[in-house]
Short mmCIF file of N, CA, C and O in Angstrom, two decimals:
data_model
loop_
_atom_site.label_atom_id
_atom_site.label_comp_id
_atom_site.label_asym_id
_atom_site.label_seq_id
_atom_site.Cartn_x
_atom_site.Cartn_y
_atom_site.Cartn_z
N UNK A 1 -14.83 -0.53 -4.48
CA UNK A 1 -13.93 0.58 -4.64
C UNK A 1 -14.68 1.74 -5.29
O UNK A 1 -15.59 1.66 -6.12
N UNK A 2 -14.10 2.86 -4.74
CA UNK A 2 -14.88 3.58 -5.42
C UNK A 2 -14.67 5.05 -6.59
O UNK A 2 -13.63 5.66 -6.34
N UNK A 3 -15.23 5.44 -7.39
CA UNK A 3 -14.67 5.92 -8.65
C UNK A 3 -14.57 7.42 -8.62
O UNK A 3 -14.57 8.12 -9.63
N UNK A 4 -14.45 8.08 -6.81
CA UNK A 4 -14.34 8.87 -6.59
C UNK A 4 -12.52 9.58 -6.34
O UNK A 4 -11.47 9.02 -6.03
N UNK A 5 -12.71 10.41 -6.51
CA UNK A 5 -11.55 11.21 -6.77
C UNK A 5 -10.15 10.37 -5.65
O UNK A 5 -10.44 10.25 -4.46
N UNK A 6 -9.22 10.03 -5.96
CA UNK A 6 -8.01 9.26 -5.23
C UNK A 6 -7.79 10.39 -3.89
O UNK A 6 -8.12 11.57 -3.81
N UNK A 7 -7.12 9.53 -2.93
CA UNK A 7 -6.84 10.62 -1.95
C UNK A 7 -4.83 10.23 -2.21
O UNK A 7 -4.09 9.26 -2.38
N UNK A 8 -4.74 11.61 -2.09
CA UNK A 8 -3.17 11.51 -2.41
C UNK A 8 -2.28 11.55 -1.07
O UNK A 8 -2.71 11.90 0.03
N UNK A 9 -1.07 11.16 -1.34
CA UNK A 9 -0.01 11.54 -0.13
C UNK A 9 1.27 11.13 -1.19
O UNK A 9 1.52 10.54 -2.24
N UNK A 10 1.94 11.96 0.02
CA UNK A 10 3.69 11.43 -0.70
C UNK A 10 4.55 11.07 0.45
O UNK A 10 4.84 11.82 1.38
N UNK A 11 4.90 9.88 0.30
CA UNK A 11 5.82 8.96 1.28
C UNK A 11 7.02 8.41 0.37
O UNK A 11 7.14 8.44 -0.86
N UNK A 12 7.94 7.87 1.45
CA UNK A 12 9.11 6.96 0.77
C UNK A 12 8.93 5.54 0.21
O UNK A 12 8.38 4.56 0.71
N UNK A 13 9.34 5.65 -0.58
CA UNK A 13 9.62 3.55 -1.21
C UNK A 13 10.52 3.36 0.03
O UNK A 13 11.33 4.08 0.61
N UNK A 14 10.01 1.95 0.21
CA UNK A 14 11.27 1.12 0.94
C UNK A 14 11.15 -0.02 1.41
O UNK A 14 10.17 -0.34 2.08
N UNK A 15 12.37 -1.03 1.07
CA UNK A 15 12.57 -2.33 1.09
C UNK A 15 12.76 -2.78 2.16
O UNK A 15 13.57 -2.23 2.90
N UNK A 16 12.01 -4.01 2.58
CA UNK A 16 11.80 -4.77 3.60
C UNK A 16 13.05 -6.46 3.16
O UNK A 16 13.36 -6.61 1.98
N UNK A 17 13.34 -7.04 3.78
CA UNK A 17 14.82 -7.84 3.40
C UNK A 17 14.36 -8.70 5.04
O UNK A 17 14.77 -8.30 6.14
N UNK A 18 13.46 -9.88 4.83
CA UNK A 18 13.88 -11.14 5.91
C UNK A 18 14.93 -10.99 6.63
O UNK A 18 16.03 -10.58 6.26
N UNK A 19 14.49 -11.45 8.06
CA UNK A 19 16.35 -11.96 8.20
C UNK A 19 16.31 -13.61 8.83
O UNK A 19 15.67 -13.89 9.84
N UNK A 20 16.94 -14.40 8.21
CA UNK A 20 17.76 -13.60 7.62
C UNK A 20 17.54 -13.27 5.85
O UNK A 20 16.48 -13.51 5.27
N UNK A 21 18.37 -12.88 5.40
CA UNK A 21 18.04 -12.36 4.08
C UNK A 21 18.10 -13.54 2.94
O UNK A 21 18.98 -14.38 2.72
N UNK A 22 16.87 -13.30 2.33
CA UNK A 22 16.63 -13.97 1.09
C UNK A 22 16.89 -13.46 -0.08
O UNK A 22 17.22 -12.28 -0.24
N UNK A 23 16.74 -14.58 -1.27
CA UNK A 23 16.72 -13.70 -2.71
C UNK A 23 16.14 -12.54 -2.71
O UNK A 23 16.66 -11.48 -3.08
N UNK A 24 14.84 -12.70 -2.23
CA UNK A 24 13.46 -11.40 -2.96
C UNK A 24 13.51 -10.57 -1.52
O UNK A 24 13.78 -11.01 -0.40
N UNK A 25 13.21 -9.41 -1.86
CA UNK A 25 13.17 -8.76 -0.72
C UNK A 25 11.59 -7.86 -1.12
O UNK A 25 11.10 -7.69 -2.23
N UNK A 26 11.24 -7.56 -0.23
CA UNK A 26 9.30 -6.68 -0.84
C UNK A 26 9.49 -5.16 -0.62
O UNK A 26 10.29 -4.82 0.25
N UNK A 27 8.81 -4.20 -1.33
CA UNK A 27 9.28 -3.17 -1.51
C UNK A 27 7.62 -2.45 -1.04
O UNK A 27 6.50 -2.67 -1.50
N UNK A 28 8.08 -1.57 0.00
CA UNK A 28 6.12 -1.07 0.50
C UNK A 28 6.44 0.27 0.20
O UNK A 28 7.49 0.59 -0.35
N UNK A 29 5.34 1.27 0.65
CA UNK A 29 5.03 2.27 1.12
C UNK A 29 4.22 2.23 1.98
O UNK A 29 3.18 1.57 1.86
N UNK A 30 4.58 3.06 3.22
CA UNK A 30 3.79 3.24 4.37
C UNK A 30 2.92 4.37 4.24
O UNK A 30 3.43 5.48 4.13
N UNK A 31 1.32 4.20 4.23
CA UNK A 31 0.30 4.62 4.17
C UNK A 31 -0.16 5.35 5.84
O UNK A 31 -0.45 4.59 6.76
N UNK A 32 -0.16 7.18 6.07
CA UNK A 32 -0.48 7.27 7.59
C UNK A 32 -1.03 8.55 7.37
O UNK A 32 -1.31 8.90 6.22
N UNK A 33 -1.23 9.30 8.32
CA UNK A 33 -2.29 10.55 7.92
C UNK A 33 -4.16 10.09 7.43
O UNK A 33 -4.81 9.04 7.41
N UNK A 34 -4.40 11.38 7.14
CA UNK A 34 -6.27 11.14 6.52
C UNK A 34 -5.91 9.82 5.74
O UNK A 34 -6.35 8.77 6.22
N UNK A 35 -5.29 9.78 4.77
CA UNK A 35 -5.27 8.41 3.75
C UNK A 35 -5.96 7.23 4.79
O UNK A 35 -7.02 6.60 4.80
N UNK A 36 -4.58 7.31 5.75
CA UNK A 36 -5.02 5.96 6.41
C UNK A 36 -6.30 5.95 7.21
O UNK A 36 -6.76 4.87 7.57
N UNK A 37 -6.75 6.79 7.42
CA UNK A 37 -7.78 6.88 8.29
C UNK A 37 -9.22 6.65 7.50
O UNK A 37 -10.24 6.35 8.12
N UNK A 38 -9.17 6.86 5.77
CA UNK A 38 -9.97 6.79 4.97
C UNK A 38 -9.88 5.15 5.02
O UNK A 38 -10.77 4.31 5.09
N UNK A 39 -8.91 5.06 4.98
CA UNK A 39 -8.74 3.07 4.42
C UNK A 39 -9.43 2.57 5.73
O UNK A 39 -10.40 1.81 5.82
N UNK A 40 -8.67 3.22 6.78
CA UNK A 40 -9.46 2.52 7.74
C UNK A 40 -11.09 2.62 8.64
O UNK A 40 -11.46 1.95 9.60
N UNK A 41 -11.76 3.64 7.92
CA UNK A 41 -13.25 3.84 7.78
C UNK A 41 -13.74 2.71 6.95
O UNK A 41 -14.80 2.21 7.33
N UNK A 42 -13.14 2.15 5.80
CA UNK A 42 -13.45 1.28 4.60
C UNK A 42 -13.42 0.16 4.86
O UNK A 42 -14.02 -0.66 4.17
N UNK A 43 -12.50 -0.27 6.23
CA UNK A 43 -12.03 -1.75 6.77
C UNK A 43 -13.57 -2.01 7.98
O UNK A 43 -14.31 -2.93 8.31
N UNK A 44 -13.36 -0.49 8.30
CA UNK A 44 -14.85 -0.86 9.20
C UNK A 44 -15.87 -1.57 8.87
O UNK A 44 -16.28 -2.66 9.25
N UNK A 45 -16.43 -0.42 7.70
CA UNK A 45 -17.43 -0.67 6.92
C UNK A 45 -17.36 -2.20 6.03
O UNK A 45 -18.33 -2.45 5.32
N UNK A 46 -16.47 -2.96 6.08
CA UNK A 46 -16.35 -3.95 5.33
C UNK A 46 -16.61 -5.12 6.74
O UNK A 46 -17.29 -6.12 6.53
N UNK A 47 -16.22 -4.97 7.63
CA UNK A 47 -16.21 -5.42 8.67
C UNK A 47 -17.67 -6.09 9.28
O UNK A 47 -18.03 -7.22 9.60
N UNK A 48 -18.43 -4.40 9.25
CA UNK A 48 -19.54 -4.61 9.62
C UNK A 48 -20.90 -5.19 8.15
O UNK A 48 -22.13 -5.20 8.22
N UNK A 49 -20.16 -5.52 7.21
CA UNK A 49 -21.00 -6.21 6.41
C UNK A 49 -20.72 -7.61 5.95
O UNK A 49 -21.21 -8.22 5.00
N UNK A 50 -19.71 -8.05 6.96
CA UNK A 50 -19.18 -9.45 6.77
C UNK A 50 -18.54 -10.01 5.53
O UNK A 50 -18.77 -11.07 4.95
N UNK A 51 -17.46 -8.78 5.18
CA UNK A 51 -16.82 -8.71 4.12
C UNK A 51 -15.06 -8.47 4.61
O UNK A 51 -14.11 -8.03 3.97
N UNK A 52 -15.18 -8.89 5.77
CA UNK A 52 -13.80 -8.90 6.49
C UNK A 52 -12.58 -9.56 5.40
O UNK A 52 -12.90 -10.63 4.87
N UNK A 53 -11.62 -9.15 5.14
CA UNK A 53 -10.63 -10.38 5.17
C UNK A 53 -9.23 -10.57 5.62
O UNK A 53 -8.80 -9.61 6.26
N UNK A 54 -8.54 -11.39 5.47
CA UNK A 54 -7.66 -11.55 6.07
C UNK A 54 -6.42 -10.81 6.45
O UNK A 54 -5.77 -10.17 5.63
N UNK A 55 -6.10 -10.93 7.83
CA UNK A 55 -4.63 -10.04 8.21
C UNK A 55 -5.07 -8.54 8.12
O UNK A 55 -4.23 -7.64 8.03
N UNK A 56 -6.50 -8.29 8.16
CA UNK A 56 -7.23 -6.45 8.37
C UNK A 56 -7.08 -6.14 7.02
O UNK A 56 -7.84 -5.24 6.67
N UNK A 57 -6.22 -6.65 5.97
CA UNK A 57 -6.01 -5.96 4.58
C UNK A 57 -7.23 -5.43 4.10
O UNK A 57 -8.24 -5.92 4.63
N UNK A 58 -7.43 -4.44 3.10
CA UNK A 58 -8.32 -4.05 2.72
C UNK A 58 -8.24 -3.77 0.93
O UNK A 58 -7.48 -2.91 0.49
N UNK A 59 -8.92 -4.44 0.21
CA UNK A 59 -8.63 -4.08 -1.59
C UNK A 59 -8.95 -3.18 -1.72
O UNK A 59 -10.01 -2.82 -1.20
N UNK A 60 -8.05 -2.19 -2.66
CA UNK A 60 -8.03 -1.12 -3.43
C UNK A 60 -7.27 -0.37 -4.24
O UNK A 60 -6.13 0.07 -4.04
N UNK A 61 -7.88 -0.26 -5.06
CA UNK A 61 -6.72 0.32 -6.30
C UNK A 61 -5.56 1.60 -6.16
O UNK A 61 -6.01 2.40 -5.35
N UNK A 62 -4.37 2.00 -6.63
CA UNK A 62 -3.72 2.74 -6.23
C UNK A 62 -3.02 2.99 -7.62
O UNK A 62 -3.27 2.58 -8.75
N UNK A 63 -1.91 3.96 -7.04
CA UNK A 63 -0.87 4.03 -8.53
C UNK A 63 0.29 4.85 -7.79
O UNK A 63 0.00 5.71 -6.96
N UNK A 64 1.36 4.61 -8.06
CA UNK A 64 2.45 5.16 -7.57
C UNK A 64 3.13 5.90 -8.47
O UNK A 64 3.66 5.05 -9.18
N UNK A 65 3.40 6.85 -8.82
CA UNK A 65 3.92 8.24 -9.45
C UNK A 65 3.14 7.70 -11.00
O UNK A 65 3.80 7.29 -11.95
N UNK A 66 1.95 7.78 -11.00
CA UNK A 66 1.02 7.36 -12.14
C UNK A 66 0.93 6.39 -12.86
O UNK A 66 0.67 6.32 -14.06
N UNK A 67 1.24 5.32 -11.83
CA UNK A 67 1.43 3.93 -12.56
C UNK A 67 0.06 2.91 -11.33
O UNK A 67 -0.06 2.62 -10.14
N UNK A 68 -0.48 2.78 -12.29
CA UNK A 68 -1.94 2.47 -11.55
C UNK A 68 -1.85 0.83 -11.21
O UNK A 68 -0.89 0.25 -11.73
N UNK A 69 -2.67 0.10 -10.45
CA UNK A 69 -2.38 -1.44 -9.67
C UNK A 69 -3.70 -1.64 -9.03
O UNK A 69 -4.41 -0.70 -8.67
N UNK A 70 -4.05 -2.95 -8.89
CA UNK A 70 -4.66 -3.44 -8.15
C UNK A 70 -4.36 -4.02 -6.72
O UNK A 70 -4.12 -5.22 -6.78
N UNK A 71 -4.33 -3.53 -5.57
CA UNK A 71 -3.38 -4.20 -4.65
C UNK A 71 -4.40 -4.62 -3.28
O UNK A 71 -5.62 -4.77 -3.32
N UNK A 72 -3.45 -4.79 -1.97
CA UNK A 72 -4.39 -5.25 -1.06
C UNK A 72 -3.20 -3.90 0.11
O UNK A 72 -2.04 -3.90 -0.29
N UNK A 73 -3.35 -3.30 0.87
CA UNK A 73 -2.95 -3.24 1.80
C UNK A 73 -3.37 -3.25 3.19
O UNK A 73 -4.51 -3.00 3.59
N UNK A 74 -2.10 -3.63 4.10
CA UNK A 74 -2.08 -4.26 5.67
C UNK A 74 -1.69 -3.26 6.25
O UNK A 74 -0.97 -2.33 5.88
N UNK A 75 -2.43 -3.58 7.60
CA UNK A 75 -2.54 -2.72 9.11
C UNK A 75 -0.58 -2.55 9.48
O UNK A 75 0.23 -3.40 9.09
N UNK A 76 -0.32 -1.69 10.04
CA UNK A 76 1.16 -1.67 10.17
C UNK A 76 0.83 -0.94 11.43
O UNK A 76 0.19 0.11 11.53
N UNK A 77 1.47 -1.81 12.53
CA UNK A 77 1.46 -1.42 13.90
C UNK A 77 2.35 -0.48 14.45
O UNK A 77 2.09 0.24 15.41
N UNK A 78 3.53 -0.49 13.75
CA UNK A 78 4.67 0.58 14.23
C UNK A 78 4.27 2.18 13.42
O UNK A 78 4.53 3.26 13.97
N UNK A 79 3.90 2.12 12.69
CA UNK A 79 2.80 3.49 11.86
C UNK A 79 2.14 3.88 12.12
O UNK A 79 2.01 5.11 12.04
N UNK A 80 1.00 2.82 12.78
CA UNK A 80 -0.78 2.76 12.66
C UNK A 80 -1.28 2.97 11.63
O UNK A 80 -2.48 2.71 11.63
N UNK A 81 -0.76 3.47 10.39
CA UNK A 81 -1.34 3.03 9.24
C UNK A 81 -1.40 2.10 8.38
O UNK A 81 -1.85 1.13 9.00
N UNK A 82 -1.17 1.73 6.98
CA UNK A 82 -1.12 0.72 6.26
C UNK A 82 0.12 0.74 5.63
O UNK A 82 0.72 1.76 5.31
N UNK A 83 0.53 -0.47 5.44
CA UNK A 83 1.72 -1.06 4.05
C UNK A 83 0.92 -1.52 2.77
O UNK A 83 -0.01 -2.32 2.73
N UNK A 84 1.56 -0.75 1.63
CA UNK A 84 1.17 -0.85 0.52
C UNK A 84 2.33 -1.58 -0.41
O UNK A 84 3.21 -0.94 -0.97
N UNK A 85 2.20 -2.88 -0.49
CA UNK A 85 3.25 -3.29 -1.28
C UNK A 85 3.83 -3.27 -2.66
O UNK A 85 3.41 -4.19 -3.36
N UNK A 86 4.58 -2.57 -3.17
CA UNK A 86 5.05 -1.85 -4.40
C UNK A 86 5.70 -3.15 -5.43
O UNK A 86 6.86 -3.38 -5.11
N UNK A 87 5.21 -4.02 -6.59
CA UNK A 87 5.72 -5.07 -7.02
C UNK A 87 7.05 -4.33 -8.20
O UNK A 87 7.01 -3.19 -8.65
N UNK A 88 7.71 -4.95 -8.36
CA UNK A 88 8.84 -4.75 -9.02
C UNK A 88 8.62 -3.94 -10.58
O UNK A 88 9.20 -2.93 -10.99
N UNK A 89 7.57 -4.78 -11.24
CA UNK A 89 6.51 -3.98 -12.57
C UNK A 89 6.30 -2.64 -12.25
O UNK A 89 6.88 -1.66 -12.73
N UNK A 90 5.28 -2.68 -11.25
CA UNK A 90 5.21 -0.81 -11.42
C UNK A 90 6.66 -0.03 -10.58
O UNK A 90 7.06 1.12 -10.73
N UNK A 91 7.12 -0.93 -9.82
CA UNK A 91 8.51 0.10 -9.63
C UNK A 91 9.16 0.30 -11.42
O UNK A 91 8.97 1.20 -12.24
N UNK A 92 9.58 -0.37 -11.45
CA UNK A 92 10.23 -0.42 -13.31
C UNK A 92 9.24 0.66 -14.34
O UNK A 92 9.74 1.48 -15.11
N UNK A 93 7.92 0.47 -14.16
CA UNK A 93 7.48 1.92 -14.94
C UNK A 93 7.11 3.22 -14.64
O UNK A 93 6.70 4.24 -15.20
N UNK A 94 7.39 2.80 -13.55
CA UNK A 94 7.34 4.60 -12.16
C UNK A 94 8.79 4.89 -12.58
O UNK A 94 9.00 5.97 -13.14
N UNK A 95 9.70 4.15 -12.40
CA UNK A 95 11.00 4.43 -12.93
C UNK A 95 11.50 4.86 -11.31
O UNK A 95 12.16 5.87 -11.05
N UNK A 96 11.06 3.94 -10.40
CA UNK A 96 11.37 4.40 -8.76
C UNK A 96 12.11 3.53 -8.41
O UNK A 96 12.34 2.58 -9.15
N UNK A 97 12.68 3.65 -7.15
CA UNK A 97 13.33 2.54 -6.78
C UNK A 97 13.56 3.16 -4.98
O UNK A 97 13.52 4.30 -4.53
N UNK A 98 13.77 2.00 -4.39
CA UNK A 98 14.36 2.27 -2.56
C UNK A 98 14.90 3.42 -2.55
O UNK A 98 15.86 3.68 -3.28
N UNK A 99 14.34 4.34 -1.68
CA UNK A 99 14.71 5.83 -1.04
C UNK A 99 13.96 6.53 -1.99
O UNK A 99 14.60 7.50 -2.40
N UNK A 100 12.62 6.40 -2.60
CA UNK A 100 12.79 7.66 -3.89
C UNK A 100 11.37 7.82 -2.36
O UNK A 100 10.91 7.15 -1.44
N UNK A 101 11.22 9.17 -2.98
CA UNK A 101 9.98 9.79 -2.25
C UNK A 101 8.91 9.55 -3.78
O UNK A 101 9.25 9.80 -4.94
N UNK A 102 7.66 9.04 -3.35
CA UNK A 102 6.83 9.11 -4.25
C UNK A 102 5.38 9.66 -3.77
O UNK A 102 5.00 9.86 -2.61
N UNK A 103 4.50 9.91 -5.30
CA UNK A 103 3.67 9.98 -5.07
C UNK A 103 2.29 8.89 -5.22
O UNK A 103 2.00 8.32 -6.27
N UNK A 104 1.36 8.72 -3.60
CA UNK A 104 0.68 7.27 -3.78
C UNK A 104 -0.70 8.26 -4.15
O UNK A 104 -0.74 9.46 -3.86
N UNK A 105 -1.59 7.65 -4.72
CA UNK A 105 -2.79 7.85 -5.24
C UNK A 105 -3.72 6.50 -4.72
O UNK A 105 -3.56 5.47 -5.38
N UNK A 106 -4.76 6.46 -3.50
CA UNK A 106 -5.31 5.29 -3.51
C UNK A 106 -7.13 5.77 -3.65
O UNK A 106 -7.73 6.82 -3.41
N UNK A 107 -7.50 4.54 -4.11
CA UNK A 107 -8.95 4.99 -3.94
C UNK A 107 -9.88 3.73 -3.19
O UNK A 107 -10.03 2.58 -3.59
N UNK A 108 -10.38 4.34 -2.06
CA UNK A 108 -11.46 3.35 -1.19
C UNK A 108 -12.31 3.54 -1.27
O UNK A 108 -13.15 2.86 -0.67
#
């Protein structure tokens, strides 16, 4: 990862719910624009050094309205960009919740 300046965007929170529906439901942001196109230069490059891993995900740090994480995000086919999955902790100190528009900060 690297300790260069975050690339920003602002997208919606929003909850994903099995069906059928379970207790827990997972809460993403969809990653699309330059962002994703940065992540996905990074998946290359990981690719071609046999540092692949699973399901295309790619590690890298982020923070959602300045609440910083270690996360993994996945290829999202209906986007073409990535899902960034938002855990309940930093929703609770972002003080966000389903429908808020936020701001993502990731760095690859």
């Amino acid at each position: 990862m690297s300790d260069d300046a975050p690339l920003v965007l602002e997208t919606e929170l929003w909850r994903w719910t099995p069906d059928p529906p379970a207790k827990a439901s997972w809460h993403f942001v969809t990653i699309t624009g330059a962002v994703a196109d940065a992540i996905r230069a990074r998946a290359f490059e990981l690719r071609a050094m046999g540092g692949a891993r699973g399901f295309g995900s790619v590690r890298l740090r982020a923070s959602v309205d300045g609440v910083a994480f270690d996360s993994s995000v996945f290829p999202h086919k209906e986007s073409g960009g990535y899902l960034l999955p938002v855990k309940a902790e930093v929703r609770r100190k972002a003080g966000v919740a389903e429908g808020d528009l936020v701001e993502v900060a990731v760095w690859v």
